CSV table of C-alpha atoms and ligand atoms in Angstrom, one decimal:
chain,number,residue,atom,x,y,z
A,1,MET,CA,0.0,0.0,0.0
A,2,ILE,CA,1.2,3.5,-0.9
A,3,THR,CA,-0.1,6.4,1.2
A,4,ILE,CA,0.0,9.9,-0.3
A,5,ALA,CA,-0.4,12.9,2.1
A,6,LEU,CA,-2.1,16.0,0.6
A,7,SER,CA,-3.7,19.1,2.0
A,8,LYS,CA,-7.1,20.4,1.0
A,9,GLY,CA,-7.4,23.4,-1.3
A,10,ARG,CA,-4.8,24.5,-3.8
A,11,ILE,CA,-2.4,21.7,-3.2
A,12,PHE,CA,-5.0,19.0,-3.6
A,13,ASP,CA,-6.5,20.7,-6.7
A,14,GLU,CA,-3.1,21.2,-8.3
A,15,THR,CA,-1.9,17.7,-7.5
A,16,VAL,CA,-4.9,16.0,-9.1
A,17,PRO,CA,-3.6,16.4,-12.7
A,18,LEU,CA,-0.2,14.9,-11.6
A,19,LEU,CA,-1.9,11.9,-10.0
A,20,LYS,CA,-4.0,11.5,-13.1
A,21,ALA,CA,-0.9,11.4,-15.2
A,22,ALA,CA,0.2,8.5,-13.0
A,23,GLY,CA,-3.2,6.8,-13.5
A,24,ILE,CA,-4.4,7.6,-10.0
A,25,VAL,CA,-7.9,9.1,-9.4
A,26,THR,CA,-9.4,9.6,-6.0
A,27,ARG,CA,-12.9,8.2,-5.5
A,28,GLU,CA,-14.0,11.3,-3.5
A,29,ASN,CA,-13.3,15.0,-3.4
A,30,PRO,CA,-12.0,16.3,0.0
A,31,GLU,CA,-14.0,19.5,-0.5
A,32,THR,CA,-17.3,17.7,-0.3
A,33,SER,CA,-16.4,14.5,1.6
A,34,ARG,CA,-15.5,14.5,5.3
A,35,LYS,CA,-13.4,11.4,4.9
A,36,LEU,CA,-9.7,11.8,5.8
A,37,ILE,CA,-8.7,8.7,3.9
A,38,LEU,CA,-9.6,8.7,0.2
A,39,GLU,CA,-9.6,5.5,-1.7
A,40,THR,CA,-8.4,5.7,-5.3
A,41,ASN,CA,-9.0,3.7,-8.5
A,42,ARG,CA,-5.9,1.7,-7.6
A,43,ARG,CA,-6.4,-0.8,-4.8
A,44,ASN,CA,-2.9,-0.3,-3.4
A,45,VAL,CA,-2.9,3.6,-3.4
A,46,ARG,CA,-4.7,5.8,-0.9
A,47,VAL,CA,-4.6,9.6,-0.3
A,48,ILE,CA,-4.8,11.0,3.2
A,49,ILE,CA,-6.0,14.6,3.8
A,50,VAL,CA,-4.0,16.5,6.5
A,51,ARG,CA,-3.2,20.2,7.3
A,52,ALA,CA,-0.6,21.7,5.0
A,53,THR,CA,1.8,22.2,7.8
A,54,ASP,CA,1.4,18.5,9.0
A,55,VAL,CA,2.4,16.9,5.6
A,56,PRO,CA,6.1,16.8,6.4
A,57,THR,CA,5.4,15.2,9.9
A,58,TYR,CA,3.2,12.5,8.4
A,59,VAL,CA,5.8,11.7,5.8
A,60,GLN,CA,8.8,11.9,8.2
A,61,PHE,CA,7.3,9.4,10.6
A,62,GLY,CA,5.9,7.0,8.0
A,63,GLY,CA,2.2,7.9,8.4
A,64,ALA,CA,2.4,8.5,4.7
A,65,ASP,CA,5.1,7.3,2.2
A,66,ILE,CA,4.9,10.4,0.0
A,67,GLY,CA,3.3,13.8,0.1
A,68,VAL,CA,3.2,17.3,-1.4
A,69,ALA,CA,4.3,20.3,0.7
A,70,GLY,CA,5.1,24.0,0.1
A,71,LYS,CA,8.7,25.0,0.4
A,72,ASP,CA,7.6,27.5,3.1
A,73,VAL,CA,6.3,24.5,5.2
A,74,LEU,CA,9.4,22.4,4.5
A,75,ASP,CA,11.8,25.2,5.4
A,76,GLU,CA,10.1,25.6,8.8
A,77,HIS,CA,9.8,21.9,9.4
A,78,GLY,CA,13.4,20.9,8.6
A,79,GLY,CA,14.5,18.0,6.4
A,80,ASP,CA,15.0,15.1,8.8
A,81,GLY,CA,14.0,11.7,7.3
A,82,LEU,CA,12.7,13.4,4.2
A,83,TYR,CA,13.8,13.1,0.6
A,84,THR,CA,12.6,16.0,-1.6
A,85,PRO,CA,13.4,14.9,-5.2
A,86,LEU,CA,11.2,17.1,-7.2
A,87,ASP,CA,9.9,20.7,-7.5
A,88,LEU,CA,6.3,20.2,-8.7
A,89,LYS,CA,6.1,23.9,-9.7
A,90,ILE,CA,2.5,24.2,-8.3
A,91,ALA,CA,1.1,26.5,-5.6
A,92,LYS,CA,3.6,29.2,-6.5
A,93,CYS,CA,3.9,32.4,-4.5
A,94,ARG,CA,6.6,34.4,-2.8
A,95,MET,CA,7.7,34.7,0.9
A,96,MET,CA,7.9,38.5,1.5
A,97,VAL,CA,8.5,41.1,4.1
A,98,ALA,CA,5.6,43.6,4.2
A,99,VAL,CA,5.0,46.8,6.2
A,100,ARG,CA,2.4,49.5,6.6
A,101,LYS,CA,2.4,51.9,3.6
A,102,ASP,CA,3.6,54.7,5.9
A,103,PHE,CA,6.5,52.8,7.5
A,104,ASP,CA,9.9,53.6,6.1
A,105,TYR,CA,11.4,50.1,6.1
A,106,ALA,CA,14.6,51.0,4.3
A,107,SER,CA,15.5,53.7,6.7
A,108,ALA,CA,14.6,51.6,9.8
A,109,VAL,CA,17.0,48.9,8.5
A,110,ARG,CA,19.7,51.5,7.6
A,111,GLN,CA,19.5,53.0,11.1
A,112,GLY,CA,19.9,49.6,12.7
A,113,ALA,CA,16.5,49.8,14.4
A,114,ARG,CA,15.3,46.7,16.2
A,115,LEU,CA,12.3,45.5,14.3
A,116,LYS,CA,9.2,43.6,15.6
A,117,ILE,CA,8.3,40.9,13.1
A,118,ALA,CA,5.0,39.0,13.2
A,119,THR,CA,4.9,35.8,11.3
A,120,LYS,CA,3.8,32.2,11.0
A,121,TYR,CA,7.3,31.5,9.5
A,122,VAL,CA,9.5,32.1,12.5
A,123,GLN,CA,12.5,30.0,11.3
A,124,THR,CA,12.5,31.5,7.8
A,125,ALA,CA,12.2,35.0,9.3
A,126,ARG,CA,14.9,34.5,11.9
A,127,GLU,CA,17.3,33.2,9.2
A,128,HIS,CA,16.5,36.0,6.7
A,129,PHE,CA,17.1,38.9,9.2
A,130,ALA,CA,20.2,37.2,10.7
A,131,ASN,CA,21.7,37.1,7.2
A,132,LYS,CA,20.9,40.8,6.7
A,133,GLY,CA,22.4,41.6,10.2
A,134,VAL,CA,19.1,43.1,11.3
A,135,HIS,CA,18.0,42.6,14.9
A,136,VAL,CA,14.5,41.4,15.3
A,137,ASP,CA,11.9,40.4,17.9
A,138,LEU,CA,9.8,37.6,16.4
A,139,ILE,CA,6.2,37.2,17.3
A,140,LYS,CA,4.6,33.9,16.3
A,141,LEU,CA,1.1,34.1,14.8
A,142,TYR,CA,-1.1,31.4,13.2
A,143,GLY,CA,-3.0,33.5,10.7
A,144,SER,CA,-4.3,37.0,9.7
A,145,MET,CA,-0.7,38.3,9.8
A,146,GLU,CA,-1.8,41.5,7.9
A,147,LEU,CA,-3.5,42.7,11.1
A,148,ALA,CA,-0.3,42.9,13.2
A,149,PRO,CA,1.2,46.1,11.8
A,150,LEU,CA,-2.2,47.8,11.7
A,151,VAL,CA,-2.7,47.5,15.5
A,152,GLY,CA,0.9,48.1,16.5
A,153,LEU,CA,1.7,44.5,17.3
A,154,ALA,CA,4.6,44.5,14.8
A,155,ASP,CA,6.5,46.8,12.5
A,156,ALA,CA,6.5,44.2,9.7
A,157,ILE,CA,5.2,40.8,8.7
A,158,VAL,CA,6.8,37.9,6.9
A,159,ASP,CA,4.1,36.1,4.8
A,160,LEU,CA,3.3,34.5,1.5
A,161,VAL,CA,2.2,36.8,-1.2
A,162,SER,CA,0.7,35.9,-4.6
A,163,THR,CA,-1.3,38.7,-6.1
A,164,GLY,CA,-0.7,41.2,-3.3
A,165,GLY,CA,-4.5,41.8,-3.0
A,166,THR,CA,-4.7,41.0,0.7
A,167,LEU,CA,-1.8,43.3,1.5
A,168,LYS,CA,-3.3,46.1,-0.5
A,169,ALA,CA,-6.8,45.7,1.0
A,170,ASN,CA,-5.1,46.2,4.4
A,171,GLY,CA,-2.9,49.2,3.6
A,172,LEU,CA,0.3,47.1,3.5
A,173,VAL,CA,3.1,46.9,0.9
A,174,ALA,CA,5.7,44.2,0.2
A,175,VAL,CA,9.2,45.6,0.6
A,176,GLU,CA,11.5,42.6,0.3
A,177,GLU,CA,11.3,39.2,-1.3
A,178,ILE,CA,12.8,36.4,0.9
A,179,VAL,CA,12.3,33.4,-1.4
A,180,GLN,CA,10.2,32.1,-4.2
A,181,ILE,CA,7.8,29.3,-3.1
A,182,SER,CA,6.4,26.3,-4.8
A,183,SER,CA,5.4,22.9,-3.7
A,184,ARG,CA,7.7,19.9,-3.5
A,185,LEU,CA,7.3,16.2,-3.5
A,186,VAL,CA,8.4,14.8,-0.2
A,187,VAL,CA,9.2,11.1,0.2
A,188,ASN,CA,9.9,9.1,3.4
A,189,GLN,CA,13.5,7.9,3.1
A,190,ALA,CA,12.9,4.5,4.6
A,191,ALA,CA,9.8,3.9,2.4
A,192,LEU,CA,11.8,4.8,-0.7
A,193,LYS,CA,14.1,1.9,0.0
A,194,LEU,CA,11.4,-0.6,1.1
A,195,LYS,CA,8.8,0.3,-1.5
A,196,ARG,CA,11.1,1.4,-4.3
A,197,ALA,CA,9.3,-0.7,-6.9
A,198,GLN,CA,6.1,1.2,-6.3
A,199,LEU,CA,7.4,4.6,-5.4
A,200,GLN,CA,10.1,5.1,-8.1
A,201,PRO,CA,7.7,4.8,-11.0
A,202,LEU,CA,5.4,7.3,-9.3
A,203,ILE,CA,8.3,9.8,-8.9
A,204,ASP,CA,9.4,9.2,-12.5
A,205,THR,CA,5.9,9.9,-13.8
A,206,PHE,CA,5.6,13.1,-11.7
A,207,THR,CA,9.0,14.2,-13.0
A,208,ARG,CA,7.8,13.8,-16.6
A,209,ALA,CA,4.4,15.4,-15.9
A,210,VAL,CA,6.1,18.5,-14.4
A,211,GLY,CA,8.3,18.7,-17.5
B,1,LIG,P1,-4.9,27.0,6.2
B,1,LIG,O1,-5.3,28.0,5.2
B,1,LIG,O2,-5.9,25.8,6.3
B,1,LIG,O3,-4.7,27.6,7.6
B,1,LIG,P2,-2.5,26.8,4.9
B,1,LIG,O4,-2.5,28.3,4.8
B,1,LIG,O5,-1.2,26.2,5.5
B,1,LIG,O6,-3.6,26.3,5.9
B,1,LIG,P3,-3.1,26.7,2.1
B,1,LIG,O7,-3.5,28.1,2.2
B,1,LIG,O8,-3.8,25.7,1.3
B,1,LIG,O9,-2.9,26.1,3.6
B,1,LIG,O10,-1.6,26.8,1.6
B,1,LIG,C1,-0.9,25.6,1.3
B,1,LIG,C2,0.4,25.9,0.6
B,1,LIG,O11,0.1,26.6,-0.6
B,1,LIG,C3,1.3,26.8,1.4
B,1,LIG,O12,2.1,26.1,2.3
B,1,LIG,C4,2.1,27.5,0.3
B,1,LIG,O13,3.2,26.7,-0.1
B,1,LIG,C5,1.1,27.6,-0.8
B,1,LIG,N1,0.4,28.9,-0.8
B,1,LIG,C6,-0.1,29.6,0.2
B,1,LIG,N2,-0.7,30.7,-0.1
B,1,LIG,C7,-0.6,30.8,-1.5
B,1,LIG,C8,-1.1,31.7,-2.5
B,1,LIG,N3,-1.7,32.8,-2.2
B,1,LIG,N4,-0.8,31.4,-3.8
B,1,LIG,C9,-0.2,30.3,-4.1
B,1,LIG,N5,0.3,29.4,-3.2
B,1,LIG,C10,0.1,29.6,-1.9
B,2,LIG,MG1,-3.9,29.6,3.8
């Protein structure tokens, strides 16, 4: 049995065509079904639905053999026990620093000010500002990061941006790109050895489908 970990929403939606290329079709849609284990047309392949941030954990500890996770999530999680052979080039966005329109980020950095940064991506933010030599206080949030600079909780946020619509709607602007994000295939290293005959063809098909 091969277990594939996916999250609902854009990652599931954008992985469906890749699974289809490998001849795998789920019997139910996670948006309409409450089931967390989805059977597929292949008796020996199933899909489990987990939170996006939990995909690396399931794969690392063998709850799933393979999964799809954003580079943002993988950078925070760390790579222990995980093999990431392929950039699937789906769910693309950018990790960015954003501030209130009226906040002069460049001069705050130039003056060596200590910045308060609110983010869900604490590791990524810590590394980014350490590399720049900027001193920061990190404030961990779990969502609605855009609010933090508006109510004085933080000077800046580190968050994913695609169109910039949410930033704009809240009077924020992106001032710095940290890294380009897309989703990666993640494979349990032990499973790759034990189930190579099933997993390698899947990885090869995905590789061809991504192009
Ligand atoms: P939830 O929204 O349930 O709290 P989440 O935000 O982690 O969880 P998604 O919004 O589905 O889940 O994001 C899953 C992945 O998709 C992220 O880890 C990231 O790699 C990518 N992603 C997030 N936001 C965007 C976006 N606006 N455009 C493209 N890709 C994105
Ligand atoms: Mg989200």
